Tab-separated table of C-alpha atoms in Angstrom:
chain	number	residue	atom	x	y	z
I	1	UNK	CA	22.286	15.695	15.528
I	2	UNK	CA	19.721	15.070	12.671
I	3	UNK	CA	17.021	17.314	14.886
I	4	UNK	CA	14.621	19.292	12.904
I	5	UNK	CA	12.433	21.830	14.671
I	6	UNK	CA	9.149	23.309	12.275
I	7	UNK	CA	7.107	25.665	13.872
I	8	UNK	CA	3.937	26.282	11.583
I	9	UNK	CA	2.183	30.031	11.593
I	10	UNK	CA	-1.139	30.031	10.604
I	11	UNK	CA	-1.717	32.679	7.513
I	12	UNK	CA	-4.212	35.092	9.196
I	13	UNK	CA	-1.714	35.876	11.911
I	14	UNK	CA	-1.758	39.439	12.473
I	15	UNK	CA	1.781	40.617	12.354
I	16	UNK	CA	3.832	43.512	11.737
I	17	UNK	CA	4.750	44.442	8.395
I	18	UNK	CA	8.013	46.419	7.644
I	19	UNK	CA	6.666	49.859	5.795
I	20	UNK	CA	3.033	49.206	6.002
I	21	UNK	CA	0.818	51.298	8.641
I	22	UNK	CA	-0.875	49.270	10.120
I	23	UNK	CA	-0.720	45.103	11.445
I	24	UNK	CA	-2.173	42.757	8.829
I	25	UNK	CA	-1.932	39.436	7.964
I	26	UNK	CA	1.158	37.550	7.777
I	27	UNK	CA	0.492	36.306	4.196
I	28	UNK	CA	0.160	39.948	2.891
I	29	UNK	CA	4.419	40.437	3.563
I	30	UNK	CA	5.129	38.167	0.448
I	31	UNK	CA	2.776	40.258	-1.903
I	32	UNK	CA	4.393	43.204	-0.576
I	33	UNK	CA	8.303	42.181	-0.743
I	34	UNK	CA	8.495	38.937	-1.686
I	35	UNK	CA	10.417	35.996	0.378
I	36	UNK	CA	12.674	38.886	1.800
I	37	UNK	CA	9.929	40.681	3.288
I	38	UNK	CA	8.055	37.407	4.615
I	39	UNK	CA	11.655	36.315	6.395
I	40	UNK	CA	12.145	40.095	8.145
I	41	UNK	CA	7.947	39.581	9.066
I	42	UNK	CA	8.809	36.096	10.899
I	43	UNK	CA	11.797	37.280	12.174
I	44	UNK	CA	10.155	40.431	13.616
I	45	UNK	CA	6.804	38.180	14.667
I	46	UNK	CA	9.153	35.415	16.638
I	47	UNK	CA	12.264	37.139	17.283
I	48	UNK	CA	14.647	34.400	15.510
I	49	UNK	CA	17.216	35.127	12.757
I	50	UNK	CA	15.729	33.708	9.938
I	51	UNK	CA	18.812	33.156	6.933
I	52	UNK	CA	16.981	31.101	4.375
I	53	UNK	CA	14.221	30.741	2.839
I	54	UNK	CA	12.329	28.544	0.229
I	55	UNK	CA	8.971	28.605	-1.989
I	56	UNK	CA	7.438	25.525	-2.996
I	57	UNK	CA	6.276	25.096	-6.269
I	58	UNK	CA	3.016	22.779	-6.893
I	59	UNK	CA	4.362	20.954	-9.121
I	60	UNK	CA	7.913	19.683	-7.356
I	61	UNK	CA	5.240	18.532	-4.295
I	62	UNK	CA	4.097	16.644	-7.025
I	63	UNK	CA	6.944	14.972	-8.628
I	64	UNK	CA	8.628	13.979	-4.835
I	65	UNK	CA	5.405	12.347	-4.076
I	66	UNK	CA	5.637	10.704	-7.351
I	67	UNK	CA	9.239	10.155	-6.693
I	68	UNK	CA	9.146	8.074	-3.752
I	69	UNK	CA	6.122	6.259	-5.148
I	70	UNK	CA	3.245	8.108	-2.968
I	71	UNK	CA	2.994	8.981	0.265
I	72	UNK	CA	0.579	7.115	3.183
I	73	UNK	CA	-1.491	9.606	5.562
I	74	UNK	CA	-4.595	9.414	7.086
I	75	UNK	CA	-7.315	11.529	5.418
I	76	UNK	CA	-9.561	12.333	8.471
I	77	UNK	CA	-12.982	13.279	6.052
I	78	UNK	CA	-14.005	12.862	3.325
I	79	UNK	CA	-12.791	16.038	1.507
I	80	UNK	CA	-14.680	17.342	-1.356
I	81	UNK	CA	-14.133	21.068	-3.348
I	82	UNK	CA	-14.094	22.413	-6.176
I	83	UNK	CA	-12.906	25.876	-7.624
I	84	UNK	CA	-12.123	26.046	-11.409
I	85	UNK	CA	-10.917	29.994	-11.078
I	86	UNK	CA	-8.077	28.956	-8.185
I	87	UNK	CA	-4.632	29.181	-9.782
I	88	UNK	CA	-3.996	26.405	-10.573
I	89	UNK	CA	-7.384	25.187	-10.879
I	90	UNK	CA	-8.866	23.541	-7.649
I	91	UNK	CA	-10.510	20.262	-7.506
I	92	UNK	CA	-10.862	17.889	-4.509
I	93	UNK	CA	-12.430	14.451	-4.397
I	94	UNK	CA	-10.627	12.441	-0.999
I	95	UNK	CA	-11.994	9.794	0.803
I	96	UNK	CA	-11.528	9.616	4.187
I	97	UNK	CA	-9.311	6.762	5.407
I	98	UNK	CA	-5.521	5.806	5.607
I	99	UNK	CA	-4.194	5.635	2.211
I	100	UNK	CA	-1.457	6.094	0.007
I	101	UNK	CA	-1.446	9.271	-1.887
I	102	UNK	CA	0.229	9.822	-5.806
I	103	UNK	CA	1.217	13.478	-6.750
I	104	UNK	CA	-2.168	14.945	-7.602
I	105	UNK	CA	-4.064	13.286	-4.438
I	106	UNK	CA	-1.365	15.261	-2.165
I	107	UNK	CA	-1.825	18.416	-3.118
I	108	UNK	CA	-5.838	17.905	-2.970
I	109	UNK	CA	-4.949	16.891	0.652
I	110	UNK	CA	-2.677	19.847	1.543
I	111	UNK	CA	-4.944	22.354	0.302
I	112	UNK	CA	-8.189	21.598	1.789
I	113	UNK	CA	-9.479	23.634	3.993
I	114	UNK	CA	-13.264	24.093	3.375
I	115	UNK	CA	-15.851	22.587	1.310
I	116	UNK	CA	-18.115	23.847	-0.683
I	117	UNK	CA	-21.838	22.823	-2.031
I	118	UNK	CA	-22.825	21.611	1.102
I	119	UNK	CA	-19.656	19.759	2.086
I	120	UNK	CA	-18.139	20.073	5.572
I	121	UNK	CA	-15.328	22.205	6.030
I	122	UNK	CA	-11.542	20.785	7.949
I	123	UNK	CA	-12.647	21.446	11.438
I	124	UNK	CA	-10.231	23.759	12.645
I	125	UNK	CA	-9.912	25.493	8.920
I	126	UNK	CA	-6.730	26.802	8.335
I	127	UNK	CA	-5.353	25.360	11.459
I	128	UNK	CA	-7.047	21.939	10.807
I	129	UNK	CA	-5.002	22.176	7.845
I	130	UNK	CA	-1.967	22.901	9.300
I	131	UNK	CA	-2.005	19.585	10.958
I	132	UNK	CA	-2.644	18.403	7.913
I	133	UNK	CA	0.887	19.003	6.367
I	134	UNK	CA	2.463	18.270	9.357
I	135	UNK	CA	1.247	14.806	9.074
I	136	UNK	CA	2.444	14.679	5.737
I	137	UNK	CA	5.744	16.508	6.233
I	138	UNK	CA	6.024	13.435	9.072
I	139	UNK	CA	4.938	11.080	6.498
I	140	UNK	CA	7.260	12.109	3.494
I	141	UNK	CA	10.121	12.346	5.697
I	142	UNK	CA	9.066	8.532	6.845
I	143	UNK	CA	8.805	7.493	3.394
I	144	UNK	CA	12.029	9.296	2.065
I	145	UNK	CA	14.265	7.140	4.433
I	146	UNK	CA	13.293	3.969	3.488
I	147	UNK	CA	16.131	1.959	1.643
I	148	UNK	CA	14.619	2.293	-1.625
I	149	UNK	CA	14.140	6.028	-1.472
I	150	UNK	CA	17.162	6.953	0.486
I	151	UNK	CA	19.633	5.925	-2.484
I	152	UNK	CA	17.487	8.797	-4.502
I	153	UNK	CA	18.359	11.958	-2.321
I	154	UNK	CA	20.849	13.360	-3.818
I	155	UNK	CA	18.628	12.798	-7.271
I	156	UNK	CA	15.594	14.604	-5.268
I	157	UNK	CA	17.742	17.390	-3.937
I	158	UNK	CA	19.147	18.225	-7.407
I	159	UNK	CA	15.880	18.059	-8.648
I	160	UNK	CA	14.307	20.468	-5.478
I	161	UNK	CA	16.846	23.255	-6.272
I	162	UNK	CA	15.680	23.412	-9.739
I	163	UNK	CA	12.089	23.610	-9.506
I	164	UNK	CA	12.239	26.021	-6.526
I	165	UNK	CA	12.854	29.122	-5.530
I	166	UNK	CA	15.794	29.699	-2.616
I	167	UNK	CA	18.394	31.585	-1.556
I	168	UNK	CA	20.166	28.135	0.017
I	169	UNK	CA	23.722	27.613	-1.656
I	170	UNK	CA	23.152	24.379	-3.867
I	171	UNK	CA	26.552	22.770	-1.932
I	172	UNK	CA	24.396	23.382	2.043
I	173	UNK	CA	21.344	21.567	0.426
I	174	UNK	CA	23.417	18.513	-0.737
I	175	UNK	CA	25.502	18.561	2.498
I	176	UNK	CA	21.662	17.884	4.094
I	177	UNK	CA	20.722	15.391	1.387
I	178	UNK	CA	23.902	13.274	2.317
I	179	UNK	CA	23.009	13.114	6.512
I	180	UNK	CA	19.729	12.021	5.739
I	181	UNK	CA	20.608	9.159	7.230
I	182	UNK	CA	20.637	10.191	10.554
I	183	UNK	CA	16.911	12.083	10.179
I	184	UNK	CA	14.013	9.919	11.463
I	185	UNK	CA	10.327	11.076	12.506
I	186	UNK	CA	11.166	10.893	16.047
I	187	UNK	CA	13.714	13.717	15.986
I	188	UNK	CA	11.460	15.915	14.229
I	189	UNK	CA	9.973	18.422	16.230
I	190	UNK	CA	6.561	20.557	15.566
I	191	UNK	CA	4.191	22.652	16.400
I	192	UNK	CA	1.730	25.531	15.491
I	193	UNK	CA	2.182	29.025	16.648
I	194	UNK	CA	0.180	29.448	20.020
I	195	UNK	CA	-3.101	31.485	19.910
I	196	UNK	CA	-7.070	32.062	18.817
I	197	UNK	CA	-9.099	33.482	16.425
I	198	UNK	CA	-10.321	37.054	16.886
I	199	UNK	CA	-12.922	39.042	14.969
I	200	UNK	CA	-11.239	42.282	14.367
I	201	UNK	CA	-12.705	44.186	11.265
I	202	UNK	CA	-11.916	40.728	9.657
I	203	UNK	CA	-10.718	37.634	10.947
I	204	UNK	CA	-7.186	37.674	12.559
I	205	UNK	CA	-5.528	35.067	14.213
I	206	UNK	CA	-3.787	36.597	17.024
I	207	UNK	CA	-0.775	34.825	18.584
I	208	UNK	CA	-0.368	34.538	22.580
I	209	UNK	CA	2.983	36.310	23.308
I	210	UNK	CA	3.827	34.456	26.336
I	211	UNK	CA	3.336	30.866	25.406
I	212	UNK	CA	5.193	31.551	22.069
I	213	UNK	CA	8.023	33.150	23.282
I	214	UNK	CA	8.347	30.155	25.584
I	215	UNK	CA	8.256	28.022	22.711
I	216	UNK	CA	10.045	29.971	20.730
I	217	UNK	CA	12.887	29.861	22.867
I	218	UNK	CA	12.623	26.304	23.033
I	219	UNK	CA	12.610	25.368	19.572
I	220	UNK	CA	14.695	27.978	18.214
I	221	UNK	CA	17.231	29.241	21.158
I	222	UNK	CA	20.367	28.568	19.147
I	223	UNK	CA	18.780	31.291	16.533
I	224	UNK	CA	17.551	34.740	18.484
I	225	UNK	CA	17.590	37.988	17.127
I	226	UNK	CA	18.960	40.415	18.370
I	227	UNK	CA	16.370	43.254	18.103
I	228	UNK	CA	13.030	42.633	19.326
I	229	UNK	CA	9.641	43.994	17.809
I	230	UNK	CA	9.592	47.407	19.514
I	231	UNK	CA	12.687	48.524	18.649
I	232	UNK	CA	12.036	47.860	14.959
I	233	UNK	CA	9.088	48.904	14.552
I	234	UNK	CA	10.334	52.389	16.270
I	235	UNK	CA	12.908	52.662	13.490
I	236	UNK	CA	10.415	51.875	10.998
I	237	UNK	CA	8.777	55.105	12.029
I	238	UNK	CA	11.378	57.403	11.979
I	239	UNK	CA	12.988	56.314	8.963
C-alpha cells in the first residue's frame, strides 16, 4: 500500500528493562544489550512485535543527504552549540529559515537540542527535537522521490546496508527500494509517544498508557504482541 507508520519515543521514557531492577530510561536498554535489548524494551513498552531493527551511523546520514544533493527543511531558530568532547565532536552554527541542507548542516540540525553560552535551547528539548527529524524524515523521503533521485535507490540502499548496522535480509531492503515508487509524504504516518515530563529523582518522561495504547493500536494493529508488560516482567522475576 506504500503506508509507513513511525511512532517516535522520546529517550528519557521511563520503561522497563529486561534484567535490570528497577524502570529507567529507554536509552539505557542499548548500553545494556545492544539493538536486541532496545527491540524486547519497545516491544515490552508498546506491546508490538518488533522483528527488525537498524542503527544509523553519522556518517551514512551524511552521504544520503549528500546523495540526493541536500535536503530543504525549515530551521525554526537560529541554532547555535558547541561541544568539542561529544563523540563525534559537536558543533552547531544554523540559521533559522527554510533552506536546503548538505551532509554536515543535517546532522547539526538533527542533533540540536539545547544551546549553550547563552543561546536558547529547542523549545520542547528532546521532544522539540523529535519534530525536528520528523520534518526531515518527511523531507528526505520528499526529496528521494523526485525523478532524479528515484533512479538512485537501489544505489542508496546498497550503500545503507553497508554503512549500517541491521538485522534486515539485504534481498527485504531492496524489495523496499524497488516500491519506492508508490511511497509519497502523504501516506506517511507519525507521531510521538503520548505523555509529560516528570521530576522523579531525575527527569523521566513518562508515557500516558491510555492514549498510547489507543494509538498504538492504531498505528501498529497488524503487529501486537502477544504478552503484555505484566506478564513479562513477572517472568523476569522468577527466572
Amino acid at each position: 500500500t506504500g503506508e509507513v507508520s513511525i511512532l517516535s519515543i522520546p529517550r528519557d521514557t521511563k520503561a522497563y528493562i529486561r534484567g535490570r531492577k528497577n524502570e529507567e530510561i529507554i536509552t539505557h536498554a542499548h548500553a545494556y544489550g545492544g539493538p536486541e535489548l532496545s527491540m524486547k524494551t519497545v516491544k515490552d513498552l508498546l506491546g508490538v512485535d518488533v522483528e527488525y531493527y537498524v542503527k544509523v551511523d553519522y556518517n551514512i546520514v551524511k552521504e544520503f543527504v549528500e546523495l540526493v544533493d541536500g535536503v530543504e527543511v525549515n530551521v525554526p531558530m537560529d541554532m547555535e552549540y558547541s561541544d568539542p568532547t561529544a563523540d563525534p565532536p559537536l558543533y552547531i552554527n544554523l540559521s533559522k529559515g527554510h533552506q536546503t541542507l548538505d551532509g554536515d548542516q543535517a546532522l547539526q540540525f538533527l542533533r540540536f537540542r539545547k544551546g549553550n553560552k547563552g543561546k536558547p535551547d529547542l523549545p520542547g528539548g528532546d521532544l522539540g527535537r523529535i519534530k525536528s527529524q520528523q520534518q526531515f524524515i518527511k523531507a528526505a523521503v520528499e526529496k528521494i522521490l523526485r525523478p532524479n533521485n528515484i533512479v538512485k535507490i537501489p544505489q542508496m540502499a546498497k550503500s545503507f546496508y553497508s554503512n549500517v548496522d541491521t538485522n534486515i535480509p539485504m534481498d527485504v531492503i531492496l524489495k523496499f527500494a524497488m516500491k519506492a515508487k508508490n511511497f509519497s509524504t502523504e501516506k506517511i504516518e507519525m507521531a510521538t509517544l503520548p505523555g509529560e515530563s516528570q521530576y522523579l529523582e531525575r527527569w523521566y518522561f513518562i508515557m500516558d498508557k491510555e492514549e498510547s495504547e489507543t494509538l498504538v493500536k492504531t498505528m501498529f494493529s497488524d503487529h501486537r504482541a502477544v504478552k503484555n508488560i505484566d506478564k513479562i516482567k513477572n517472568e523476569g522475576e522468577t527466572n
